[in-house]
Short mmCIF file of C-alpha atoms in Angstrom, two decimals:
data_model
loop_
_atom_site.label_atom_id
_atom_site.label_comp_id
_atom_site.label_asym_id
_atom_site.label_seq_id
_atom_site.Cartn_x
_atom_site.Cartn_y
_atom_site.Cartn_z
CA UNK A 284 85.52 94.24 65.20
CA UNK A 285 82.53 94.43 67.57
CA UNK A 286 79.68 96.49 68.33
CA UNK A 287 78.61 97.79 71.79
CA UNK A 288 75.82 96.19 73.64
CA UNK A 289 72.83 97.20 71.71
CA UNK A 290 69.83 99.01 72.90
CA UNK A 291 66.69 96.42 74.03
CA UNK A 292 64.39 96.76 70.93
CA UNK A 293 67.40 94.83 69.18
CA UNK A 294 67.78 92.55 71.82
CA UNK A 295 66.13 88.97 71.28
CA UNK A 296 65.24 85.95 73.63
CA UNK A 297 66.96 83.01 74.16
CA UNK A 298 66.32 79.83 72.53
CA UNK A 299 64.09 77.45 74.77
CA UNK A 300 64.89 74.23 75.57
CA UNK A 301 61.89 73.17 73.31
CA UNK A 302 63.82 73.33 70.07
CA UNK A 303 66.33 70.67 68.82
CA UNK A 304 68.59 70.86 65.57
CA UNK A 305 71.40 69.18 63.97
CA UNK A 306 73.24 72.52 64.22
CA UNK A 307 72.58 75.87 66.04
CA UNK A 308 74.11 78.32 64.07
CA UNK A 309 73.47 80.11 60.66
CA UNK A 310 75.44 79.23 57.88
CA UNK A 311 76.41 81.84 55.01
CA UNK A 312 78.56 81.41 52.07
CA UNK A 313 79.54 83.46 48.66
CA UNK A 314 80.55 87.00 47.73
CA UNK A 315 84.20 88.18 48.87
CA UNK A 316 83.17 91.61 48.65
CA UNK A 317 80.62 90.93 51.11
CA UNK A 318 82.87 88.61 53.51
CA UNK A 319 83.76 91.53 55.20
CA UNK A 320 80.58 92.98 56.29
CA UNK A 321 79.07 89.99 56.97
CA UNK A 322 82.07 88.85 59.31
CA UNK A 323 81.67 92.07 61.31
CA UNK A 324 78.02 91.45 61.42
CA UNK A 325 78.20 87.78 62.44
CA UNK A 326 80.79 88.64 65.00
CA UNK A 327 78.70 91.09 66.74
CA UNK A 328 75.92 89.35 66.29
CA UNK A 329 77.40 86.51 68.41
CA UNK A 330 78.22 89.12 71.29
CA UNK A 331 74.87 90.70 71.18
CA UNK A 332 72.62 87.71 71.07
CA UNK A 333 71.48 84.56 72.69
CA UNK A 334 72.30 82.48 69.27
CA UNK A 335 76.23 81.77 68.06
CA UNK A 336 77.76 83.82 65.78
CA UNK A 337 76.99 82.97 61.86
CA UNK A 338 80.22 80.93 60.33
CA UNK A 339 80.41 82.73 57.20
CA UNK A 340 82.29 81.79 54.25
CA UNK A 341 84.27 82.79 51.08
CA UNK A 342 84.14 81.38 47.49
CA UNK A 343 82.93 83.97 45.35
CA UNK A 344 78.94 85.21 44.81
CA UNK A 345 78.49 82.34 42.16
CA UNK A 346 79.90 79.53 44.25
CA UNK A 347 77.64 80.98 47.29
CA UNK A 348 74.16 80.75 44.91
CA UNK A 349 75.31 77.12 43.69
CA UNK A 350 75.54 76.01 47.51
CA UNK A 351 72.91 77.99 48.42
CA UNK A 352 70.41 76.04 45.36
CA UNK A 353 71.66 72.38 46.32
CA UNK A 354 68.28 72.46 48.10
CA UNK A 355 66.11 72.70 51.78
CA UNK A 356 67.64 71.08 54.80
CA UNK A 357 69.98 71.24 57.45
CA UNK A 358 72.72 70.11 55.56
CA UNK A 359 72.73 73.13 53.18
CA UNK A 360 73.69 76.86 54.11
CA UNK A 361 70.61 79.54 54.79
CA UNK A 362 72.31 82.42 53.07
CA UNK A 363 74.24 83.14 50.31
CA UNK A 364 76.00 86.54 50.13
CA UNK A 365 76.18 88.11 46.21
CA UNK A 366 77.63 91.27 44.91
CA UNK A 367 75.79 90.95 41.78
CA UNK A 368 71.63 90.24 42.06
CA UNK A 369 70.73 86.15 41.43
CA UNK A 370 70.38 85.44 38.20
CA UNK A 371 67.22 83.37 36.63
CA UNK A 372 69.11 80.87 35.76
CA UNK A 373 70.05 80.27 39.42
CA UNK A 374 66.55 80.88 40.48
CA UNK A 375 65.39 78.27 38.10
CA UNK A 376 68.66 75.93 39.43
CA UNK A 377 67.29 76.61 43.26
CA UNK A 378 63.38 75.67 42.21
CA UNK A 379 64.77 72.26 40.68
CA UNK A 380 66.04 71.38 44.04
CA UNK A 381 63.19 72.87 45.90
CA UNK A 382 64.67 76.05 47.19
CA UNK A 383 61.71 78.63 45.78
CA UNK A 384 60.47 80.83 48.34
CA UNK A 385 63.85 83.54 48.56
CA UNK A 386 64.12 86.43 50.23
CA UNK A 387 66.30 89.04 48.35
CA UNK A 388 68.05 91.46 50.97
CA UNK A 389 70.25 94.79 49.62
CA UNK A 390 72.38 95.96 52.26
CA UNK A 391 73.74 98.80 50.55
CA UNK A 392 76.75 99.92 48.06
CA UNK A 393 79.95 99.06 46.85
CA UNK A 394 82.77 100.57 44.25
CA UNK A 395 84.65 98.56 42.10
CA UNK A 396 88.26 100.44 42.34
CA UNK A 397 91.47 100.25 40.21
CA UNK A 398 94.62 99.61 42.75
CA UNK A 399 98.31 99.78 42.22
CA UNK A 400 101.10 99.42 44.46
CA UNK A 401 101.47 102.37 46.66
CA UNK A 402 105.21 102.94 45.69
CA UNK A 403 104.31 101.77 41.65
CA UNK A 404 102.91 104.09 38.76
CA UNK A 405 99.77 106.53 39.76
CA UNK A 406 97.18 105.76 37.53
CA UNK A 407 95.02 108.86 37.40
CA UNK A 408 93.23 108.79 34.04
CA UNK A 409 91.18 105.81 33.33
CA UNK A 410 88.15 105.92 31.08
CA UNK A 411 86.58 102.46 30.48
CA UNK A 412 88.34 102.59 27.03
CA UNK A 413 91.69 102.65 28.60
CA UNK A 414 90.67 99.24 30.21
CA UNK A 415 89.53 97.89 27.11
CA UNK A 416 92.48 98.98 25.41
CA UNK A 417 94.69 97.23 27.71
CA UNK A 418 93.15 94.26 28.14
CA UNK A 419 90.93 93.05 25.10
CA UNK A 420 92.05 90.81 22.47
CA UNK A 421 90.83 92.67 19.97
CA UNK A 422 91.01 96.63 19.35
CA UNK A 423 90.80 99.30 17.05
CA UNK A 424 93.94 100.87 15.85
CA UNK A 425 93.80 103.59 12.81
CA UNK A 426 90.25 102.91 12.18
CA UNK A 427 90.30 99.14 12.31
CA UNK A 428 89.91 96.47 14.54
CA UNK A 429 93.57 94.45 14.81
CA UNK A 430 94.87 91.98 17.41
CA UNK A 431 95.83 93.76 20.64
CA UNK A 432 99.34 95.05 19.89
CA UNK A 433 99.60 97.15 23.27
CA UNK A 434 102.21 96.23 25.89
CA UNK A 435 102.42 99.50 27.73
CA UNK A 436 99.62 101.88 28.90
CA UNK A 437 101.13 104.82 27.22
CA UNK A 438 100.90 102.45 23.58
CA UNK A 439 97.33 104.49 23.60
CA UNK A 440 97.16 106.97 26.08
CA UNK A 441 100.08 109.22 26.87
CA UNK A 442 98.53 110.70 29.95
CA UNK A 443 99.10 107.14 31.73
CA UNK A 444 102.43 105.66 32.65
CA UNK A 445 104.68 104.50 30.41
CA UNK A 446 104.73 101.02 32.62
CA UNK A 447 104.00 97.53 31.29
CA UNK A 448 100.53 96.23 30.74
CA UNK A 449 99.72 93.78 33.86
CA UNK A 450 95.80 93.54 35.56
CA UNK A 451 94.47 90.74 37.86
CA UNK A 452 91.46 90.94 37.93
CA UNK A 453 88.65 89.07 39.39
CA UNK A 454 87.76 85.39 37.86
CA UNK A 455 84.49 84.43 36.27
CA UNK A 456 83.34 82.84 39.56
CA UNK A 457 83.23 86.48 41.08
CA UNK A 458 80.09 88.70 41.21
CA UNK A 459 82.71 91.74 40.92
CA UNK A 460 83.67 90.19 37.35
CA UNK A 461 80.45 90.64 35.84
CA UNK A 462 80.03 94.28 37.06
CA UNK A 463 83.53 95.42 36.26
CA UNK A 464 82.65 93.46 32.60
CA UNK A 465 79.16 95.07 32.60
CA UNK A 466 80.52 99.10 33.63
CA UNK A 467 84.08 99.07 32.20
CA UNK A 468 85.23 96.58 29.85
CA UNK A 469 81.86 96.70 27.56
CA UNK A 470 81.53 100.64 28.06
CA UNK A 471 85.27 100.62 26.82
CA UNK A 472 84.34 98.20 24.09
CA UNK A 473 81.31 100.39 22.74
CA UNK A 474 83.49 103.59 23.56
CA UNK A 475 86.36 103.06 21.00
CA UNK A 476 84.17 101.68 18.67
CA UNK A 477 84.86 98.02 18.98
CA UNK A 478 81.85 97.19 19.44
CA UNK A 479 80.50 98.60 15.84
CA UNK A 480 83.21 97.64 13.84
CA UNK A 481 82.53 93.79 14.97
CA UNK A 482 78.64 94.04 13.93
CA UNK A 483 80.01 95.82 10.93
CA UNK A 484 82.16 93.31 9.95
CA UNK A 485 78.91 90.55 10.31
CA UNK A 486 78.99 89.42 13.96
CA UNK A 487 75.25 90.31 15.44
CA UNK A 488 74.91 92.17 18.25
CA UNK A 489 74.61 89.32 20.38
CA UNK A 490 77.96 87.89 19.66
CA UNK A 491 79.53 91.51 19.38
CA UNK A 492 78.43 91.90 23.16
CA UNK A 493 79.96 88.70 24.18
CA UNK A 494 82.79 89.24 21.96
CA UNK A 495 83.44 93.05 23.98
CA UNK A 496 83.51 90.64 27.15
CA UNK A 497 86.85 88.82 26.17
CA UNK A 498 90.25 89.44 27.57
CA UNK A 499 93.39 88.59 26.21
CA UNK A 500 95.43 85.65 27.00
CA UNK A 501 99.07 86.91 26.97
CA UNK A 502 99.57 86.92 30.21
CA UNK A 503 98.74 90.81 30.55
CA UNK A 504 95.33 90.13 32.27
CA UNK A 505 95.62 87.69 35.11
CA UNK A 506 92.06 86.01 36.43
CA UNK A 507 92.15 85.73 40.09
CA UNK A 508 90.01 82.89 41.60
CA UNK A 509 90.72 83.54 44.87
CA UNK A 510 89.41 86.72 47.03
CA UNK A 511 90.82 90.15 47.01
CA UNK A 512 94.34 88.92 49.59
CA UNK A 513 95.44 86.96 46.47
CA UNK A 514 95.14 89.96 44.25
CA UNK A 515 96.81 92.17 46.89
CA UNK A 516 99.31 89.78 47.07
CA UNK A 517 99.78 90.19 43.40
CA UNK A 518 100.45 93.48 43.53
CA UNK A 519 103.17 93.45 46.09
CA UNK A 520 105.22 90.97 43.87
CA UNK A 521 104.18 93.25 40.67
CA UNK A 522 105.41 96.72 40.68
CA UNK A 523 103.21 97.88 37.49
CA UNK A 524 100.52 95.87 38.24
CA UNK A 525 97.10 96.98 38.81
CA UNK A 526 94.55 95.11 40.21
CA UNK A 527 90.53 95.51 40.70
CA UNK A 528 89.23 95.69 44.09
CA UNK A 529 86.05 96.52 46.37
CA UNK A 530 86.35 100.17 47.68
CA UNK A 531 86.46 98.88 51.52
CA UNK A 532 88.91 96.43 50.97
CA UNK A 533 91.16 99.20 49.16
CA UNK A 534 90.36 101.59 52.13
CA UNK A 535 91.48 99.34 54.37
CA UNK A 536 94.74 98.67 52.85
CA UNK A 537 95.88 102.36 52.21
CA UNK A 538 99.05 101.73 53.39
CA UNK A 539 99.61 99.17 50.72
CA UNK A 540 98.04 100.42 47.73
CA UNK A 541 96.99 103.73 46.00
CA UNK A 542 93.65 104.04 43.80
CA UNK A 543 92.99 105.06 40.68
CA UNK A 544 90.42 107.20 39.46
CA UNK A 545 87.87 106.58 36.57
CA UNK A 546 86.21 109.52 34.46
CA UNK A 547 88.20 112.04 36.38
CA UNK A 548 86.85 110.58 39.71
CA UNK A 549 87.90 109.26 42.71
CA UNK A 550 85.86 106.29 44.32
CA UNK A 551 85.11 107.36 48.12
CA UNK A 552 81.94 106.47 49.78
CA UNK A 553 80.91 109.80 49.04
CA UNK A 554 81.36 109.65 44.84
CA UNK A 555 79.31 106.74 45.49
CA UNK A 556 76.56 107.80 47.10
CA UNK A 557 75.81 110.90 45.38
CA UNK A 558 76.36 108.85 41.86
CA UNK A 559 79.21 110.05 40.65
CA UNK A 560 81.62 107.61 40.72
CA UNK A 561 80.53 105.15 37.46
CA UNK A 562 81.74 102.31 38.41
CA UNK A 563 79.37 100.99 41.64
CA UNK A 564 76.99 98.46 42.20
CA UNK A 565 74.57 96.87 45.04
CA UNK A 566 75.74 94.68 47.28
CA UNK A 567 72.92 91.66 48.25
CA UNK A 568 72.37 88.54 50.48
CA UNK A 569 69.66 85.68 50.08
CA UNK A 570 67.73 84.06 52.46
CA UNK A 571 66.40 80.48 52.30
CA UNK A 572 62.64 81.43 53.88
CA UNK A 573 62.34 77.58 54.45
CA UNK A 574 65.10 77.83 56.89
CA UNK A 575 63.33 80.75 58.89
CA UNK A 576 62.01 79.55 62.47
CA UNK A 577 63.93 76.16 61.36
CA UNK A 578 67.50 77.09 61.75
CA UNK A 579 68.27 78.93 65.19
CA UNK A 580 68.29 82.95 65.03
CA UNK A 581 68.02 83.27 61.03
CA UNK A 582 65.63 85.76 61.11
CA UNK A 583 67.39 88.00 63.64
CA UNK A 584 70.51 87.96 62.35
CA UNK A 585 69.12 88.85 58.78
CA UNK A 586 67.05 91.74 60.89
CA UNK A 587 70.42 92.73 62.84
CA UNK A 588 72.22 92.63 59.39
CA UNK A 589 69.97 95.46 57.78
CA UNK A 590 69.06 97.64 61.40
CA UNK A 591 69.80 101.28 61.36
CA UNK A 592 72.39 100.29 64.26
CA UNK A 593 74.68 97.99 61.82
CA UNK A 594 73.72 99.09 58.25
CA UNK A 595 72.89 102.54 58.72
CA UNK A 596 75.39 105.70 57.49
CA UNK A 597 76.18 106.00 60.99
CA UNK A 598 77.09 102.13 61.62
CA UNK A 599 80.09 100.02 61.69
CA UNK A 600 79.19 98.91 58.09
CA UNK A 601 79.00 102.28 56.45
CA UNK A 602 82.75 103.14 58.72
CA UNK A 603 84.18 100.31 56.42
CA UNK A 604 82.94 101.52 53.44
CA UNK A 605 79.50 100.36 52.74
CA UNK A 606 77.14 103.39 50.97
CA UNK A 607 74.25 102.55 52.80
CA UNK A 608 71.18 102.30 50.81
CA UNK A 609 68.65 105.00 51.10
CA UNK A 610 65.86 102.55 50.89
CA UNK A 611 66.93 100.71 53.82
CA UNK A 612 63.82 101.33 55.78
CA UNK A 613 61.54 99.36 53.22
CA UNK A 614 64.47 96.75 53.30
CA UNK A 615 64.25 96.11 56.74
CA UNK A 616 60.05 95.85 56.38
CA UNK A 617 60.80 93.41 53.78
CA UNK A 618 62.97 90.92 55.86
CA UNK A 619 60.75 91.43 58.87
CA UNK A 620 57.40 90.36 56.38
CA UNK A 621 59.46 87.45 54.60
CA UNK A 622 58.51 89.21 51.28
CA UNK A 623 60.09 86.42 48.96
CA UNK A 624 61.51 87.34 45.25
CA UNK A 625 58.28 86.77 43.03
#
C-alpha cells in the first residue's frame, strides 16, 4: 500500500554527497502488531522521500527491545516497534550497553480481539472469566479452587458453544501476551474469585497475581511464537479453535475469520476509541536519539510516521485499523524536540 505524493511541508531534501555510512537506510525491528503499520509507513516513506524505504522486521515487541538495547552503532537497529510500553528492566538492559537517551513515540490504538473460524462456533459472550475458565490451570468450581476440569466452553457457561476448549494465543515473547494477561486472564482470575481463594489459602498477593497469569498445559491453550499468520493458520486447521489477534489484522482477514465480542461488545475502531471496548491498549515505537542525524532520514521517517497525513483518523493508518491517538499533536512536538524518556 502507498500513499500519494505528499504535500511540500512533508517533503524533505536529499542527502548530500557530504555524508558517508556503512548503510543508508533505517532499520526497525519488534512488535507484530505493529509490522503492519510500520510496513505501510516505510513503504511510502520510500516513495515519498529522498532516503530508502525502512527494512522493518518481525520478532515480537520483546525480541525488538533486546536488539534494540545491544547498544549504539551502525551495526544495531534505530527503532524498535512495541505494543506494550518498555519496561525498566529493558531500560536498565539498554543503559548497560550505552543506549540511554530514548525517545518514546505512541502512534495510536490497538484491540486485542477473540477470532474463530468464520464457518466454526460464534463466540458472542466472553467476559474475562470465561477466558480464565477455559484456560487456567487452576479454577473455582462449587466454591473451591480444583484443577481445571473444563474441556468444553459450555462446562461453565451455557450461553457459549458447546465446542471443545482450544486457544492459541500469543507466546511470552509478544507484547500482545502481557496485555491480553494484564485485561483478560487476571480480570478473569480476580472475577471468579481465584484470585482470593489462592491468598486465602496462604499464597501472598504477589504470588496469587503471578499464579492468575498461568495457563494450562493440556494442550487446550496453544502459545504461538510466531506472528498473527501462524495463529491464523491455526485456525483454518482447527474448527473450534479460537485464537487472539490485533483488531487490524482481524479486519483484514474478514473473509477468514469472525470476532468475538467481550462484555457484550464488539471491538471496531470505534468501541475503541470512545473506550468501550475493554480490552485495548497503545501501540509504541522507540527511537535510538544517538542514531538521529547519524543514520540517513531517521528523524523524518519517525516525523512521517506520526504526521496528521499517515497517523491521523483520516490516514492510511487509521483505514487499517489504528485508533489514532488524540494526543497526537504533542506526539509529533515530541519527536520533532527529541524529548527522550526521563
Amino acid at each position: 500500500m502507498s500513499l500519494m505524493k505528499l504535500t511540500a511541508t512533508t517533503a524533505v531534501i536529499a542527502l548530500t554527497a557530504t555524508t558517508s555510512f556503512a548503510r543508508d537506510n533505517v532499520q526497525v525491528a519488534g512488535s507484530s502488531t505493529v509490522l503492519p503499520y510500520a510496513s505501510i509507513v516505510a513503504e511510502a516513506f520510500g516513495d515519498n522521500f529522498d532516503f530508502p524505504a525502512p527494512v522493518v522486521e518481525s520478532g515480537g515487541s520483546s525480541a525488538g527491545l533486546k536488539r534494540f538495547c545491544e547498544g549504539v552503532g551502525e551495526n544495531t537497529i534505530d527503532i524498535a516497534n512495541a505494543s506494550r510500553a518498555i519496561r525498566d528492566s529493558e531500560i536498565a538492559a539498554c543503559a548497560e550497553a550505552g543506549v540511554t537517551d530514548i525517545i518514546e513515540v505512541r502512534i495510536g490504538y490497538d484491540g486485542i480481539v477473540f477470532a474463530s473460524q468464520i464457518d466454526g462456533p460464534a463466540f458472542t459472550a466472553f467476559e474475562p472469566s470465561d477466558i480464565f475458565n477455559a484456560l487456567a490451570p487452576m479454577v473455582m468450581v462449587d466454591g473451591a479452587l480444583v484443577e481445571n476440569p473444563h474441556t468444553k466452553w459450555s462446562d461453565f457457561n451455557a450461553d457459549l458453544p458447546d465446542a471443545d476448549i482450544l486457544a492459541f494465543i500469543p507466546g511470552t515473547k509478544h507484547g500482545t501476551r502481557e496485555v491480553f494477561e494484564e485485561k483478560v486472564i487476571a480480570a478473569g482470575c480476580e472475577a471468579t474469585g481465584a484470585m482470593e481463594a489462592m491468598i486465602a489459602g496462604g499464597m501472598s498477593e504477589d504470588d496469587a497475581e503471578d499464579a492468575c497469569l498461568a495457563v494450562r498445559t493440556d494442550g487446550r491453550s496453544v502459545d504461538i511464537d510466531g506472528d498473527y499468520t501462524e495463529t491464523l493458520a491455526r485456525i483454518d486447521a482447527n474448527t473450534n479453535g479460537i485464537g487472539v489477534f490485533g483488531l487490524a489484522f482481524y479486519e483484514n482477514n474478514t473473509d477468514k475469520l469472525k470476532v468475538a465480542t467481550m462484555s457484550g461488545v464488539e471491538p471496531t475502531t470505534e468501541t475503541i476509541a470512545a473506550g468501550v471496548y475493554p480490552v485495548s491498549r497503545p501501540l509504541y515505537f522507540y527511537i535510538k536519539a544517538a542514531h538521529i542525524g547519524v543514520i540517513p532520514g531517521l528523524q523524518e521517517y519517525a516525523n512521517f510516521f506520526i504526521s496528521d497525513e499517515v497517523a491521523g483518523p483520516d490516514g492510511p493508518l487509521a483505514a487499517y485499523g489504528l485508533v489514532s491517538d488524540p494526543e497526537l499533536a504533542a506526539t509529533q512536538q515530541a519527536v520533532m524536540n527529541n524529548v527522550t524518556m526521563n
